[in-house]
Amino acid sequence: MQISDLIIIDKEEVKLEELQLELSDRKSLLGLLRERSHLDQLHRYGLPATSKLLLHGSSGCGKTATAKAIAAALGKKLMILNLSNVISARIGETAQHLKLVFDQASREKCVLLLEEFDQIAKLRSIEDSDVGEMRRLVNSLIQLMDYFDDRALLICATNHIAFIDPAILRRFQLKIGYRLPMPLVLDDYYEKLLSAYPEQFRSIGRRYGISFAEARDHVLYRVKALIIEQIENDLICEQKNN
């Protein structure tokens, strides 16, 4: 399998200020970016850079967007692991695919994002039916992470941190958790989204207890419905006048 089959190149740019983050998490990310802007100086002191970041928590709350924002802020290419092609039923082939991807990311010194990370980093006793292969895969992943070039950046995202092997978790120098936003935070997000549209399309019912992604989908659905309703009403009025 070719390396192009194992990765997805994402060119969408997300700005760091667009992310909905806790203040402490935003400071952690800014610290990461500052550190990586002084890699050569740190290396001269024999200090390794923070090169492995774990994003965990609720789906739709900004993990992928965070990876995109980091890549954009660093001016680096974002490579996303194509999980459907990487995972193989053949013994040892998944580990080989991962090595190809890690080697490519190291060579290009880019940002490598592994989404649904728990699928390849599971507890080594969680699947009794194939525990031997899972052990081999996790052991290979540990080695790849240990020797990952710190001039590149590895970002892993998961909704299920409890499923990840503890030996893998220890490799991450920085971990950031994501939770469903509180109502006040969602209100701010709704206001930001709705400000892009004329006043007559902003009166929508708001949903709470959902992720940012779900809130955005809700806004787009309701705004489109209001726009279409106005278009159809205008057409009816036009037909009556004619």
C-alpha atoms as a printed R data frame, in Angstrom:
    type eleno elety resid chain resno       x       y       z
1   ATOM     1    CA   MET     A     1   0.000   0.000   0.000
2   ATOM     2    CA   GLN     A     2   1.267   3.490  -0.909
3   ATOM     3    CA   ILE     A     3   1.739   6.239   1.676
4   ATOM     4    CA   SER     A     4  -0.890   8.281  -0.183
5   ATOM     5    CA   ASP     A     5  -3.431   5.570   0.658
6   ATOM     6    CA   LEU     A     6  -2.657   5.798   4.364
7   ATOM     7    CA   ILE     A     7  -2.972   9.547   4.938
8   ATOM     8    CA   ILE     A     8  -5.341  12.412   4.241
9   ATOM     9    CA   ILE     A     9  -3.894  15.862   3.601
10  ATOM    10    CA   ASP     A    10  -6.154  18.520   5.122
11  ATOM    11    CA   LYS     A    11  -5.608  22.086   3.906
12  ATOM    12    CA   GLU     A    12  -8.454  23.747   5.805
13  ATOM    13    CA   GLU     A    13  -7.080  26.527   8.001
14  ATOM    14    CA   VAL     A    14  -8.555  27.170  11.431
15  ATOM    15    CA   LYS     A    15  -7.391  30.101  13.507
16  ATOM    16    CA   LEU     A    16  -6.487  29.546  17.143
17  ATOM    17    CA   GLU     A    17  -8.762  32.382  18.241
18  ATOM    18    CA   GLU     A    18 -11.728  30.587  16.649
19  ATOM    19    CA   LEU     A    19 -11.416  27.652  19.060
20  ATOM    20    CA   GLN     A    20 -13.794  27.374  21.999
21  ATOM    21    CA   LEU     A    21 -11.319  26.477  24.768
22  ATOM    22    CA   GLU     A    22 -11.021  26.766  28.527
23  ATOM    23    CA   LEU     A    23  -8.566  29.522  29.502
24  ATOM    24    CA   SER     A    24  -6.110  27.031  31.009
25  ATOM    25    CA   ASP     A    25  -6.207  24.874  27.854
26  ATOM    26    CA   ARG     A    26  -5.663  27.892  25.632
27  ATOM    27    CA   LYS     A    27  -2.618  28.831  27.714
28  ATOM    28    CA   SER     A    28  -1.286  25.280  27.379
29  ATOM    29    CA   LEU     A    29  -1.607  25.421  23.594
30  ATOM    30    CA   LEU     A    30   0.032  28.837  23.416
31  ATOM    31    CA   GLY     A    31   2.868  27.470  25.543
32  ATOM    32    CA   LEU     A    32   3.248  24.562  23.116
33  ATOM    33    CA   LEU     A    33   3.433  26.941  20.147
34  ATOM    34    CA   ARG     A    34   5.990  29.175  21.890
35  ATOM    35    CA   GLU     A    35   8.133  26.175  22.729
36  ATOM    36    CA   ARG     A    36   8.111  24.939  19.160
37  ATOM    37    CA   SER     A    37   9.189  28.333  17.861
38  ATOM    38    CA   HIS     A    38  12.477  27.882  19.800
39  ATOM    39    CA   LEU     A    39  13.287  24.261  18.973
40  ATOM    40    CA   ASP     A    40  16.885  24.860  17.935
41  ATOM    41    CA   GLN     A    41  17.693  26.757  21.124
42  ATOM    42    CA   LEU     A    42  16.115  24.042  23.268
43  ATOM    43    CA   HIS     A    43  18.039  21.342  21.423
44  ATOM    44    CA   ARG     A    44  21.301  23.144  22.132
45  ATOM    45    CA   TYR     A    45  20.570  22.662  25.832
46  ATOM    46    CA   GLY     A    46  19.754  19.004  25.247
47  ATOM    47    CA   LEU     A    47  16.055  19.587  25.910
48  ATOM    48    CA   PRO     A    48  13.446  17.659  23.910
49  ATOM    49    CA   ALA     A    49  10.440  19.530  22.590
50  ATOM    50    CA   THR     A    50   6.878  18.640  23.472
51  ATOM    51    CA   SER     A    51   5.984  16.557  20.451
52  ATOM    52    CA   LYS     A    52   3.043  14.400  21.571
53  ATOM    53    CA   LEU     A    53  -0.359  15.877  22.406
54  ATOM    54    CA   LEU     A    54  -3.501  13.964  23.390
55  ATOM    55    CA   LEU     A    55  -6.925  15.530  22.870
56  ATOM    56    CA   HIS     A    56  -9.696  13.614  24.587
57  ATOM    57    CA   GLY     A    57 -13.348  13.992  25.490
58  ATOM    58    CA   SER     A    58 -16.776  14.582  24.004
59  ATOM    59    CA   SER     A    59 -17.309  14.259  20.272
60  ATOM    60    CA   GLY     A    60 -17.871  17.459  18.305
61  ATOM    61    CA   CYS     A    61 -16.231  19.747  20.856
62  ATOM    62    CA   GLY     A    62 -13.207  20.824  18.821
63  ATOM    63    CA   LYS     A    63 -10.484  18.174  18.878
64  ATOM    64    CA   THR     A    64  -9.978  18.056  15.098
65  ATOM    65    CA   ALA     A    65 -10.343  21.835  14.832
66  ATOM    66    CA   THR     A    66  -7.623  22.207  17.471
67  ATOM    67    CA   ALA     A    67  -5.227  20.077  15.416
68  ATOM    68    CA   LYS     A    68  -5.965  22.171  12.332
69  ATOM    69    CA   ALA     A    69  -5.409  25.399  14.265
70  ATOM    70    CA   ILE     A    70  -2.072  24.171  15.631
71  ATOM    71    CA   ALA     A    71  -0.872  23.171  12.152
72  ATOM    72    CA   ALA     A    72  -1.930  26.551  10.754
73  ATOM    73    CA   ALA     A    73  -0.237  28.454  13.602
74  ATOM    74    CA   LEU     A    74   3.002  26.517  13.040
75  ATOM    75    CA   GLY     A    75   2.793  26.879   9.261
76  ATOM    76    CA   LYS     A    76   3.071  23.101   8.888
77  ATOM    77    CA   LYS     A    77   1.246  20.565   6.755
78  ATOM    78    CA   LEU     A    78  -1.435  18.532   8.530
79  ATOM    79    CA   MET     A    79  -1.447  14.810   7.784
80  ATOM    80    CA   ILE     A    80  -4.440  12.806   9.047
81  ATOM    81    CA   LEU     A    81  -4.193   9.046   9.419
82  ATOM    82    CA   ASN     A    82  -6.611   7.277   7.080
83  ATOM    83    CA   LEU     A    83  -7.759   4.760   9.678
84  ATOM    84    CA   SER     A    84  -9.914   2.736   7.300
85  ATOM    85    CA   ASN     A    85  -6.884   1.897   5.146
86  ATOM    86    CA   VAL     A    86  -4.319   1.608   7.940
87  ATOM    87    CA   ILE     A    87  -6.064  -1.129   9.921
88  ATOM    88    CA   SER     A    88  -5.532  -4.539   8.342
89  ATOM    89    CA   ALA     A    89  -6.682  -8.053   9.206
90  ATOM    90    CA   ARG     A    90  -3.253  -9.423   8.319
91  ATOM    91    CA   ILE     A    91  -0.922  -9.998  11.254
92  ATOM    92    CA   GLY     A    92   1.648  -7.235  11.539
93  ATOM    93    CA   GLU     A    93   0.399  -5.225   8.572
94  ATOM    94    CA   THR     A    94  -1.294  -2.497  10.642
95  ATOM    95    CA   ALA     A    95   1.991  -1.853  12.471
96  ATOM    96    CA   GLN     A    96   3.810  -1.665   9.133
97  ATOM    97    CA   HIS     A    97   1.299   0.867   7.850
98  ATOM    98    CA   LEU     A    98   1.739   2.981  10.981
99  ATOM    99    CA   LYS     A    99   5.506   2.932  10.580
100 ATOM   100    CA   LEU     A   100   5.196   4.223   7.014
101 ATOM   101    CA   VAL     A   101   3.027   7.102   8.215
102 ATOM   102    CA   PHE     A   102   5.220   7.976  11.213
103 ATOM   103    CA   ASP     A   103   8.358   7.909   9.036
104 ATOM   104    CA   GLN     A   104   6.734  10.204   6.478
105 ATOM   105    CA   ALA     A   105   5.594  12.663   9.162
106 ATOM   106    CA   SER     A   106   9.087  12.709  10.686
107 ATOM   107    CA   ARG     A   107  10.743  13.325   7.330
108 ATOM   108    CA   GLU     A   108   8.410  16.183   6.480
109 ATOM   109    CA   LYS     A   109   8.418  17.573  10.064
110 ATOM   110    CA   CYS     A   110   4.673  18.047   9.803
111 ATOM   111    CA   VAL     A   111   1.704  17.698  12.153
112 ATOM   112    CA   LEU     A   112   0.353  14.139  12.240
113 ATOM   113    CA   LEU     A   113  -3.199  13.661  13.536
114 ATOM   114    CA   LEU     A   114  -4.446  10.239  14.615
115 ATOM   115    CA   GLU     A   115  -8.211  10.426  15.115
116 ATOM   116    CA   GLU     A   116 -10.178   7.705  16.944
117 ATOM   117    CA   PHE     A   117  -6.875   6.858  18.572
118 ATOM   118    CA   ASP     A   118  -8.416   4.258  20.881
119 ATOM   119    CA   GLN     A   119  -8.876   2.006  17.817
120 ATOM   120    CA   ILE     A   120  -5.130   1.397  17.570
121 ATOM   121    CA   ALA     A   121  -4.019   2.043  21.162
122 ATOM   122    CA   LYS     A   122  -6.453  -0.145  23.102
123 ATOM   123    CA   LEU     A   123  -5.715  -1.727  26.443
124 ATOM   124    CA   ARG     A   124  -3.769  -4.844  25.649
125 ATOM   125    CA   SER     A   125  -6.267  -7.009  27.562
126 ATOM   126    CA   ILE     A   126  -9.458  -5.409  26.233
127 ATOM   127    CA   GLU     A   127  -9.945  -7.801  23.297
128 ATOM   128    CA   ASP     A   128  -9.376 -11.359  24.468
129 ATOM   129    CA   SER     A   129 -10.154 -12.725  21.015
130 ATOM   130    CA   ASP     A   130  -7.078 -11.098  19.511
131 ATOM   131    CA   VAL     A   131  -4.973 -10.057  22.468
132 ATOM   132    CA   GLY     A   132  -1.721 -11.235  20.855
133 ATOM   133    CA   GLU     A   133  -2.094  -9.017  17.803
134 ATOM   134    CA   MET     A   134  -3.233  -6.073  19.958
135 ATOM   135    CA   ARG     A   135  -0.156  -6.457  22.155
136 ATOM   136    CA   ARG     A   136   2.088  -6.417  19.100
137 ATOM   137    CA   LEU     A   137   0.353  -3.361  17.696
138 ATOM   138    CA   VAL     A   138   0.534  -1.407  20.970
139 ATOM   139    CA   ASN     A   139   4.186  -2.374  21.449
140 ATOM   140    CA   SER     A   140   4.957  -1.175  17.920
141 ATOM   141    CA   LEU     A   141   3.070   2.061  18.546
142 ATOM   142    CA   ILE     A   142   5.012   2.700  21.758
143 ATOM   143    CA   GLN     A   143   8.278   2.306  19.878
144 ATOM   144    CA   LEU     A   144   7.129   4.605  17.065
145 ATOM   145    CA   MET     A   145   6.134   7.259  19.589
146 ATOM   146    CA   ASP     A   146   9.407   6.962  21.518
147 ATOM   147    CA   TYR     A   147  11.484   7.531  18.382
148 ATOM   148    CA   PHE     A   148   9.236  10.114  16.769
149 ATOM   149    CA   ASP     A   149  11.250  13.139  15.606
150 ATOM   150    CA   ASP     A   150  10.378  16.017  17.931
151 ATOM   151    CA   ARG     A   151  10.669  18.485  15.051
152 ATOM   152    CA   ALA     A   152   7.375  16.951  13.912
153 ATOM   153    CA   LEU     A   153   4.258  16.992  16.093
154 ATOM   154    CA   LEU     A   154   2.001  14.040  16.905
155 ATOM   155    CA   ILE     A   155  -1.597  14.843  17.908
156 ATOM   156    CA   CYS     A   156  -3.922  12.000  18.912
157 ATOM   157    CA   ALA     A   157  -7.657  12.398  19.470
158 ATOM   158    CA   THR     A   158 -10.089  10.072  21.196
159 ATOM   159    CA   ASN     A   159 -13.586  10.061  22.667
160 ATOM   160    CA   HIS     A   160 -12.679   7.101  24.891
161 ATOM   161    CA   ILE     A   161  -9.509   7.758  26.855
162 ATOM   162    CA   ALA     A   162 -10.369   4.942  29.302
163 ATOM   163    CA   PHE     A   163  -9.797   2.403  26.525
164 ATOM   164    CA   ILE     A   164  -6.227   3.500  25.818
165 ATOM   165    CA   ASP     A   165  -3.330   1.461  27.175
166 ATOM   166    CA   PRO     A   166  -1.633   3.213  30.157
167 ATOM   167    CA   ALA     A   167   1.798   2.725  28.591
168 ATOM   168    CA   ILE     A   168   0.606   4.758  25.601
169 ATOM   169    CA   LEU     A   169  -0.919   7.472  27.782
170 ATOM   170    CA   ARG     A   170   2.397   7.985  29.573
171 ATOM   171    CA   ARG     A   171   4.032   8.973  26.277
172 ATOM   172    CA   PHE     A   172   1.986  12.169  25.940
173 ATOM   173    CA   GLN     A   173   3.649  15.244  27.387
174 ATOM   174    CA   LEU     A   174   0.448  17.268  27.130
175 ATOM   175    CA   LYS     A   175  -3.205  16.223  27.465
176 ATOM   176    CA   ILE     A   176  -6.256  18.425  26.925
177 ATOM   177    CA   GLY     A   177  -9.808  17.359  27.762
178 ATOM   178    CA   TYR     A   178 -12.983  18.496  26.006
179 ATOM   179    CA   ARG     A   179 -16.434  18.632  27.593
180 ATOM   180    CA   LEU     A   180 -19.888  19.585  26.359
181 ATOM   181    CA   PRO     A   181 -20.149  23.385  26.637
182 ATOM   182    CA   MET     A   182 -22.177  25.092  29.358
183 ATOM   183    CA   PRO     A   183 -25.308  27.057  28.277
184 ATOM   184    CA   LEU     A   184 -23.595  30.460  28.607
185 ATOM   185    CA   VAL     A   185 -20.722  29.297  26.446
186 ATOM   186    CA   LEU     A   186 -23.140  27.921  23.877
187 ATOM   187    CA   ASP     A   187 -25.037  31.223  23.869
188 ATOM   188    CA   ASP     A   188 -21.825  33.055  22.986
189 ATOM   189    CA   TYR     A   189 -21.212  30.532  20.224
190 ATOM   190    CA   TYR     A   190 -24.748  30.910  18.898
191 ATOM   191    CA   GLU     A   191 -24.355  34.702  18.827
192 ATOM   192    CA   LYS     A   192 -21.103  34.384  16.912
193 ATOM   193    CA   LEU     A   193 -22.613  32.037  14.334
194 ATOM   194    CA   LEU     A   194 -25.816  34.024  13.885
195 ATOM   195    CA   SER     A   195 -23.997  37.347  13.484
196 ATOM   196    CA   ALA     A   196 -23.066  36.252   9.944
197 ATOM   197    CA   TYR     A   197 -26.722  36.459   8.845
198 ATOM   198    CA   PRO     A   198 -29.283  39.274   8.492
199 ATOM   199    CA   GLU     A   199 -31.357  40.064  11.553
200 ATOM   200    CA   GLN     A   200 -34.519  38.420  10.216
201 ATOM   201    CA   PHE     A   201 -32.787  35.038  10.095
202 ATOM   202    CA   ARG     A   202 -31.394  35.072  13.635
203 ATOM   203    CA   SER     A   203 -34.551  34.205  15.552
204 ATOM   204    CA   ILE     A   204 -34.118  30.481  16.011
205 ATOM   205    CA   GLY     A   205 -34.773  28.172  18.930
206 ATOM   206    CA   ARG     A   206 -31.553  27.272  20.686
207 ATOM   207    CA   ARG     A   207 -30.584  23.788  21.829
208 ATOM   208    CA   TYR     A   208 -28.409  23.083  24.865
209 ATOM   209    CA   GLY     A   209 -26.583  20.077  26.246
210 ATOM   210    CA   ILE     A   210 -25.010  19.507  22.825
211 ATOM   211    CA   SER     A   211 -21.558  19.910  21.293
212 ATOM   212    CA   PHE     A   212 -20.310  22.884  19.274
213 ATOM   213    CA   ALA     A   213 -20.542  20.806  16.091
214 ATOM   214    CA   GLU     A   214 -24.169  19.927  16.841
215 ATOM   215    CA   ALA     A   215 -24.944  23.565  17.640
216 ATOM   216    CA   ARG     A   216 -23.451  24.662  14.327
217 ATOM   217    CA   ASP     A   217 -25.468  22.053  12.419
218 ATOM   218    CA   HIS     A   218 -28.620  23.226  14.237
219 ATOM   219    CA   VAL     A   219 -27.978  26.874  13.337
220 ATOM   220    CA   LEU     A   220 -27.294  26.099   9.687
221 ATOM   221    CA   TYR     A   221 -30.419  23.941   9.408
222 ATOM   222    CA   ARG     A   222 -32.705  26.541  10.991
223 ATOM   223    CA   VAL     A   223 -31.223  29.529   9.125
224 ATOM   224    CA   LYS     A   224 -31.560  27.732   5.790
225 ATOM   225    CA   ALA     A   225 -35.170  26.930   6.620
226 ATOM   226    CA   LEU     A   226 -35.898  30.612   7.363
227 ATOM   227    CA   ILE     A   227 -34.190  31.752   4.160
228 ATOM   228    CA   ILE     A   228 -36.124  29.249   2.038
229 ATOM   229    CA   GLU     A   229 -39.372  30.251   3.756
230 ATOM   230    CA   GLN     A   230 -38.762  33.915   2.893
231 ATOM   231    CA   ILE     A   231 -37.870  33.077  -0.706
232 ATOM   232    CA   GLU     A   232 -41.084  31.081  -1.132
233 ATOM   233    CA   ASN     A   233 -43.190  33.807   0.511
234 ATOM   234    CA   ASP     A   234 -41.635  36.424  -1.781
235 ATOM   235    CA   LEU     A   235 -42.472  34.267  -4.801
236 ATOM   236    CA   ILE     A   236 -46.091  33.904  -3.664
237 ATOM   237    CA   CYS     A   237 -46.377  37.682  -3.189
238 ATOM   238    CA   GLU     A   238 -44.821  38.275  -6.586
239 ATOM   239    CA   GLN     A   239 -47.262  35.895  -8.277
240 ATOM   240    CA   LYS     A   240 -50.218  37.576  -6.560
241 ATOM   241    CA   ASN     A   241 -49.070  41.033  -7.710
242 ATOM   242    CA   ASN     A   242 -48.744  39.788 -11.264
